[in-house]
Amino acid sequence: MTTEPRSRVCARFAAITPSATLAVDAKAKALKAQGRPVIGFGAGEPDFPTPDYIVEAALEAAKDPAMHRYTPAAGLPALREAIAAKTLRDSGYEVRPGDVLVTNGGKQAVFQAFAAILDPGDEAILPTPYWTTYPEVVKLAGATPVEVFAGADQDYKVTVEQLEAARTPRTKVLLHCSPSNPTGSVYTPEETIAIGRWALEHGIWVVTDEIYEHLVYEDAAPAHILALVPELADRTIVLNGVAKTYAMTGWRVGWMVGPTDVIKAATSFQSHLTSNVSNVAQRAALAAVSGPLDAVHEMRRAFDRRRRTMVTMLSEIQGLEVPTPKGAFYAFPSVEGILGKQIRGTVPTTSAQLADLILSEVEVAVVPSEAFGPSGYIRLSYALADEDLVEGVGRIRELLAEAR
Ligand code: PMP
């Protein structure tokens, strides 16, 4: 009897695309390790420390023997209640604490949201450019990501007409992320309502990633789809977490809120995968979500100042198209006007090649948009010190001025 040769890694894992950010990141880190003055625009995290009162709550929790034990997989009851209260306060819709599942970062909530509702053969619509994790998670669930592209000319926001053109009988879910990583775009209430009504009309689920809800600038306001189209509640999963709002990326606390049956199924899954999130981190998150928003208002002021500096400086670079981001902490210029031109003896034709060139020539790390779907753009985080920002964008400007 012959046996089929079997690959060592399963097909599902083998199909996971390695993050395109990693190549740049690894190179930047290697240069830094050699003592080079690399400036990094890659980080997707606030550069502030976690506020003191949150850290204090964690210290207290670490001394509490009850926190040294397993706790319910879905999260500490007090935290689930506080998340429900915070959701009403910040987002304007009511959720039951029992419909909140506390996860290891927003990332686990992203995974579990898609894994809980997608079957093989289903399609998930991803407005593109998308955050790098979404398509991988959809594929792991055996489903197919369907990209709907919106470029700089439409402020990276998809329209209902585009969504409708992508809809098939297999469309199960639409991903909605506003403010957006990677583009910094924020959908207006009118746009959000139109998208919500379209999903409602066609029985399409919505996974709404609201992790940047407090980071909006100018006249933009976070438009929570469930506050605007409450009838969607039966088919909507809300993702959120403390990482960006409270400068807590390392603490790993996020959550998902959804219909009771979905949360129950996702909790069963999580009970096998990770059990409860670290109790110490949960108690820190409890202090965060039940406390004031002063710290995030302060961070937002700093981000806003840096955002304006970055947009002004990038806009002065010939060949870049720079829509003004209204949320999160990313600028996402189009570099299509630079590609195909010669810079210091090379001719980059993709944003990945350009990012590589920027790193090797002027020691500035940016994330090429291949990490988020299409080529032709770069993402720069403005969550870094003002003087580094000015220095880094200045170096890019000098380099790109040589493009012929
Ligand atoms: N969603 C989006 C859009 C993000 O940018 C991130 C972080 N990069 C997350 C979810 C996950 O955040 P975390 O796992 O750190 O809570």
PDB file of N, CA and C and ligand atoms in Angstrom, residues 44-45 103-110 131 133-134 177 179-182 209-212 239-244 248-250 252-255 329-330 379, ligand 1:
ATOM      1  N   GLY A  44       2.645  50.421  15.528  1.00  0.00           N
ATOM      2  CA  GLY A  44       1.208  50.651  15.637  1.00  0.00           C
ATOM      3  C   GLY A  44       0.802  50.807  17.082  1.00  0.00           C
ATOM      4  N   GLU A  45       1.596  51.576  17.831  1.00  0.00           N
ATOM      5  CA  GLU A  45       1.256  51.715  19.254  1.00  0.00           C
ATOM      6  C   GLU A  45       1.636  53.081  19.791  1.00  0.00           C
ATOM      7  N   THR A 103     -10.903  39.160  25.735  1.00  0.00           N
ATOM      8  CA  THR A 103      -9.945  38.377  24.941  1.00  0.00           C
ATOM      9  C   THR A 103      -8.506  38.854  25.160  1.00  0.00           C
ATOM     10  N   ASN A 104      -7.569  38.070  24.710  1.00  0.00           N
ATOM     11  CA  ASN A 104      -6.153  38.455  24.785  1.00  0.00           C
ATOM     12  C   ASN A 104      -5.847  39.450  23.673  1.00  0.00           C
ATOM     13  N   GLY A 105      -6.136  40.701  23.956  1.00  0.00           N
ATOM     14  CA  GLY A 105      -5.947  41.737  22.954  1.00  0.00           C
ATOM     15  C   GLY A 105      -7.100  41.745  21.965  1.00  0.00           C
ATOM     16  N   GLY A 106      -7.193  42.862  21.251  1.00  0.00           N
ATOM     17  CA  GLY A 106      -8.191  42.951  20.198  1.00  0.00           C
ATOM     18  C   GLY A 106      -7.953  41.877  19.141  1.00  0.00           C
ATOM     19  N   LYS A 107      -6.720  41.460  19.017  1.00  0.00           N
ATOM     20  CA  LYS A 107      -6.371  40.499  17.973  1.00  0.00           C
ATOM     21  C   LYS A 107      -7.103  39.171  18.147  1.00  0.00           C
ATOM     22  N   GLN A 108      -7.184  38.698  19.376  1.00  0.00           N
ATOM     23  CA  GLN A 108      -7.908  37.440  19.585  1.00  0.00           C
ATOM     24  C   GLN A 108      -9.405  37.636  19.308  1.00  0.00           C
ATOM     25  N   ALA A 109      -9.901  38.828  19.594  1.00  0.00           N
ATOM     26  CA  ALA A 109     -11.306  39.122  19.294  1.00  0.00           C
ATOM     27  C   ALA A 109     -11.524  39.113  17.774  1.00  0.00           C
ATOM     28  N   VAL A 110     -10.571  39.649  17.028  1.00  0.00           N
ATOM     29  CA  VAL A 110     -10.669  39.624  15.566  1.00  0.00           C
ATOM     30  C   VAL A 110     -10.740  38.171  15.087  1.00  0.00           C
ATOM     31  N   TRP A 131      -6.358  46.195   7.369  1.00  0.00           N
ATOM     32  CA  TRP A 131      -5.352  45.835   8.364  1.00  0.00           C
ATOM     33  C   TRP A 131      -4.908  44.402   8.096  1.00  0.00           C
ATOM     34  N   THR A 133      -4.081  41.695   9.417  1.00  0.00           N
ATOM     35  CA  THR A 133      -4.543  40.447  10.049  1.00  0.00           C
ATOM     36  C   THR A 133      -5.854  39.906   9.465  1.00  0.00           C
ATOM     37  N   TYR A 134      -6.729  40.802   9.007  1.00  0.00           N
ATOM     38  CA  TYR A 134      -8.071  40.347   8.612  1.00  0.00           C
ATOM     39  C   TYR A 134      -8.084  39.214   7.578  1.00  0.00           C
ATOM     40  N   CYS A 177     -13.934  49.011   9.652  1.00  0.00           N
ATOM     41  CA  CYS A 177     -12.927  49.502  10.602  1.00  0.00           C
ATOM     42  C   CYS A 177     -12.811  51.010  10.442  1.00  0.00           C
ATOM     43  N   PRO A 179     -12.211  54.585  13.067  1.00  0.00           N
ATOM     44  CA  PRO A 179     -11.071  54.985  12.249  1.00  0.00           C
ATOM     45  C   PRO A 179     -10.267  53.755  11.785  1.00  0.00           C
ATOM     46  N   SER A 180      -9.673  53.922  10.611  1.00  0.00           N
ATOM     47  CA  SER A 180      -9.041  52.773   9.964  1.00  0.00           C
ATOM     48  C   SER A 180      -7.539  52.677  10.210  1.00  0.00           C
ATOM     49  N   ASN A 181      -7.104  51.482  10.485  1.00  0.00           N
ATOM     50  CA  ASN A 181      -5.717  51.094  10.291  1.00  0.00           C
ATOM     51  C   ASN A 181      -5.744  50.310   8.993  1.00  0.00           C
ATOM     52  N   PRO A 182      -5.031  50.663   7.947  1.00  0.00           N
ATOM     53  CA  PRO A 182      -3.853  51.529   7.905  1.00  0.00           C
ATOM     54  C   PRO A 182      -4.085  52.967   7.437  1.00  0.00           C
ATOM     55  N   ASP A 209     -14.658  46.941  13.868  1.00  0.00           N
ATOM     56  CA  ASP A 209     -13.451  47.055  14.693  1.00  0.00           C
ATOM     57  C   ASP A 209     -13.342  48.508  15.154  1.00  0.00           C
ATOM     58  N   GLU A 210     -13.619  48.732  16.440  1.00  0.00           N
ATOM     59  CA  GLU A 210     -13.720  50.110  16.958  1.00  0.00           C
ATOM     60  C   GLU A 210     -12.559  50.460  17.875  1.00  0.00           C
ATOM     61  N   ILE A 211     -11.413  49.804  17.658  1.00  0.00           N
ATOM     62  CA  ILE A 211     -10.299  49.949  18.592  1.00  0.00           C
ATOM     63  C   ILE A 211      -9.708  51.370  18.605  1.00  0.00           C
ATOM     64  N   TYR A 212      -9.913  52.134  17.516  1.00  0.00           N
ATOM     65  CA  TYR A 212      -9.395  53.518  17.478  1.00  0.00           C
ATOM     66  C   TYR A 212     -10.489  54.545  17.760  1.00  0.00           C
ATOM     67  N   LEU A 239     -15.691  44.820  17.987  1.00  0.00           N
ATOM     68  CA  LEU A 239     -14.357  44.511  18.516  1.00  0.00           C
ATOM     69  C   LEU A 239     -13.770  45.780  19.107  1.00  0.00           C
ATOM     70  N   ASN A 240     -13.103  45.618  20.254  1.00  0.00           N
ATOM     71  CA  ASN A 240     -12.510  46.788  20.882  1.00  0.00           C
ATOM     72  C   ASN A 240     -11.438  46.299  21.856  1.00  0.00           C
ATOM     73  N   GLY A 241     -10.800  47.245  22.533  1.00  0.00           N
ATOM     74  CA  GLY A 241      -9.757  46.868  23.483  1.00  0.00           C
ATOM     75  C   GLY A 241      -9.141  48.097  24.112  1.00  0.00           C
ATOM     76  N   VAL A 242      -8.270  47.874  25.078  1.00  0.00           N
ATOM     77  CA  VAL A 242      -7.652  48.995  25.798  1.00  0.00           C
ATOM     78  C   VAL A 242      -6.348  49.467  25.159  1.00  0.00           C
ATOM     79  N   ALA A 243      -5.836  48.720  24.170  1.00  0.00           N
ATOM     80  CA  ALA A 243      -4.478  48.943  23.674  1.00  0.00           C
ATOM     81  C   ALA A 243      -4.215  50.380  23.237  1.00  0.00           C
ATOM     82  N   LYS A 244      -5.060  50.887  22.347  1.00  0.00           N
ATOM     83  CA  LYS A 244      -4.762  52.193  21.745  1.00  0.00           C
ATOM     84  C   LYS A 244      -5.275  53.342  22.616  1.00  0.00           C
ATOM     85  N   MET A 248      -1.948  50.770  26.163  1.00  0.00           N
ATOM     86  CA  MET A 248      -1.818  49.483  26.863  1.00  0.00           C
ATOM     87  C   MET A 248      -1.586  48.318  25.902  1.00  0.00           C
ATOM     88  N   THR A 249      -0.814  48.544  24.843  1.00  0.00           N
ATOM     89  CA  THR A 249      -0.645  47.470  23.847  1.00  0.00           C
ATOM     90  C   THR A 249      -0.040  46.205  24.453  1.00  0.00           C
ATOM     91  N   GLY A 250       0.850  46.384  25.421  1.00  0.00           N
ATOM     92  CA  GLY A 250       1.527  45.212  25.984  1.00  0.00           C
ATOM     93  C   GLY A 250       0.711  44.430  27.000  1.00  0.00           C
ATOM     94  N   ARG A 252      -2.398  43.283  26.679  1.00  0.00           N
ATOM     95  CA  ARG A 252      -3.161  42.262  25.975  1.00  0.00           C
ATOM     96  C   ARG A 252      -4.579  42.068  26.517  1.00  0.00           C
ATOM     97  N   VAL A 253      -5.351  43.123  26.495  1.00  0.00           N
ATOM     98  CA  VAL A 253      -6.769  42.977  26.831  1.00  0.00           C
ATOM     99  C   VAL A 253      -7.630  43.631  25.750  1.00  0.00           C
ATOM    100  N   GLY A 254      -8.484  42.829  25.156  1.00  0.00           N
ATOM    101  CA  GLY A 254      -9.463  43.321  24.205  1.00  0.00           C
ATOM    102  C   GLY A 254     -10.791  42.661  24.537  1.00  0.00           C
ATOM    103  N   TRP A 255     -11.784  42.876  23.659  1.00  0.00           N
ATOM    104  CA  TRP A 255     -13.042  42.191  23.880  1.00  0.00           C
ATOM    105  C   TRP A 255     -13.866  42.161  22.611  1.00  0.00           C
ATOM    106  N   PHE A 329      -3.596  56.775  14.225  1.00  0.00           N
ATOM    107  CA  PHE A 329      -2.351  57.553  14.219  1.00  0.00           C
ATOM    108  C   PHE A 329      -1.465  57.172  13.041  1.00  0.00           C
ATOM    109  N   TYR A 330      -2.113  57.129  11.853  1.00  0.00           N
ATOM    110  CA  TYR A 330      -1.382  56.765  10.643  1.00  0.00           C
ATOM    111  C   TYR A 330      -1.648  57.766   9.520  1.00  0.00           C
ATOM    112  N   ARG A 379       2.657  53.391   4.774  1.00  0.00           N
ATOM    113  CA  ARG A 379       2.004  53.796   6.026  1.00  0.00           C
ATOM    114  C   ARG A 379       3.056  54.317   6.980  1.00  0.00           C
TER     115      ARG A 379
HETATM  116  N1  PMP B   1      -7.617  46.096  15.193  1.00  0.00           N
HETATM  117  C1  PMP B   1      -6.868  47.022  14.584  1.00  0.00           C
HETATM  118  C2  PMP B   1      -7.448  47.782  13.455  1.00  0.00           C
HETATM  119  C3  PMP B   1      -5.550  47.244  15.006  1.00  0.00           C
HETATM  120  O1  PMP B   1      -4.799  48.180  14.400  1.00  0.00           O
HETATM  121  C4  PMP B   1      -5.027  46.479  16.069  1.00  0.00           C
HETATM  122  C5  PMP B   1      -3.609  46.676  16.543  1.00  0.00           C
HETATM  123  N2  PMP B   1      -2.673  46.900  15.563  1.00  0.00           N
HETATM  124  C6  PMP B   1      -5.858  45.532  16.669  1.00  0.00           C
HETATM  125  C7  PMP B   1      -7.141  45.359  16.208  1.00  0.00           C
HETATM  126  C8  PMP B   1      -5.394  44.631  17.779  1.00  0.00           C
HETATM  127  O2  PMP B   1      -4.990  45.275  18.895  1.00  0.00           O
HETATM  128  P1  PMP B   1      -4.461  44.494  20.168  1.00  0.00           P
HETATM  129  O3  PMP B   1      -4.447  43.045  19.856  1.00  0.00           O
HETATM  130  O4  PMP B   1      -3.115  45.042  20.444  1.00  0.00           O
HETATM  131  O5  PMP B   1      -5.454  44.810  21.254  1.00  0.00           O
END
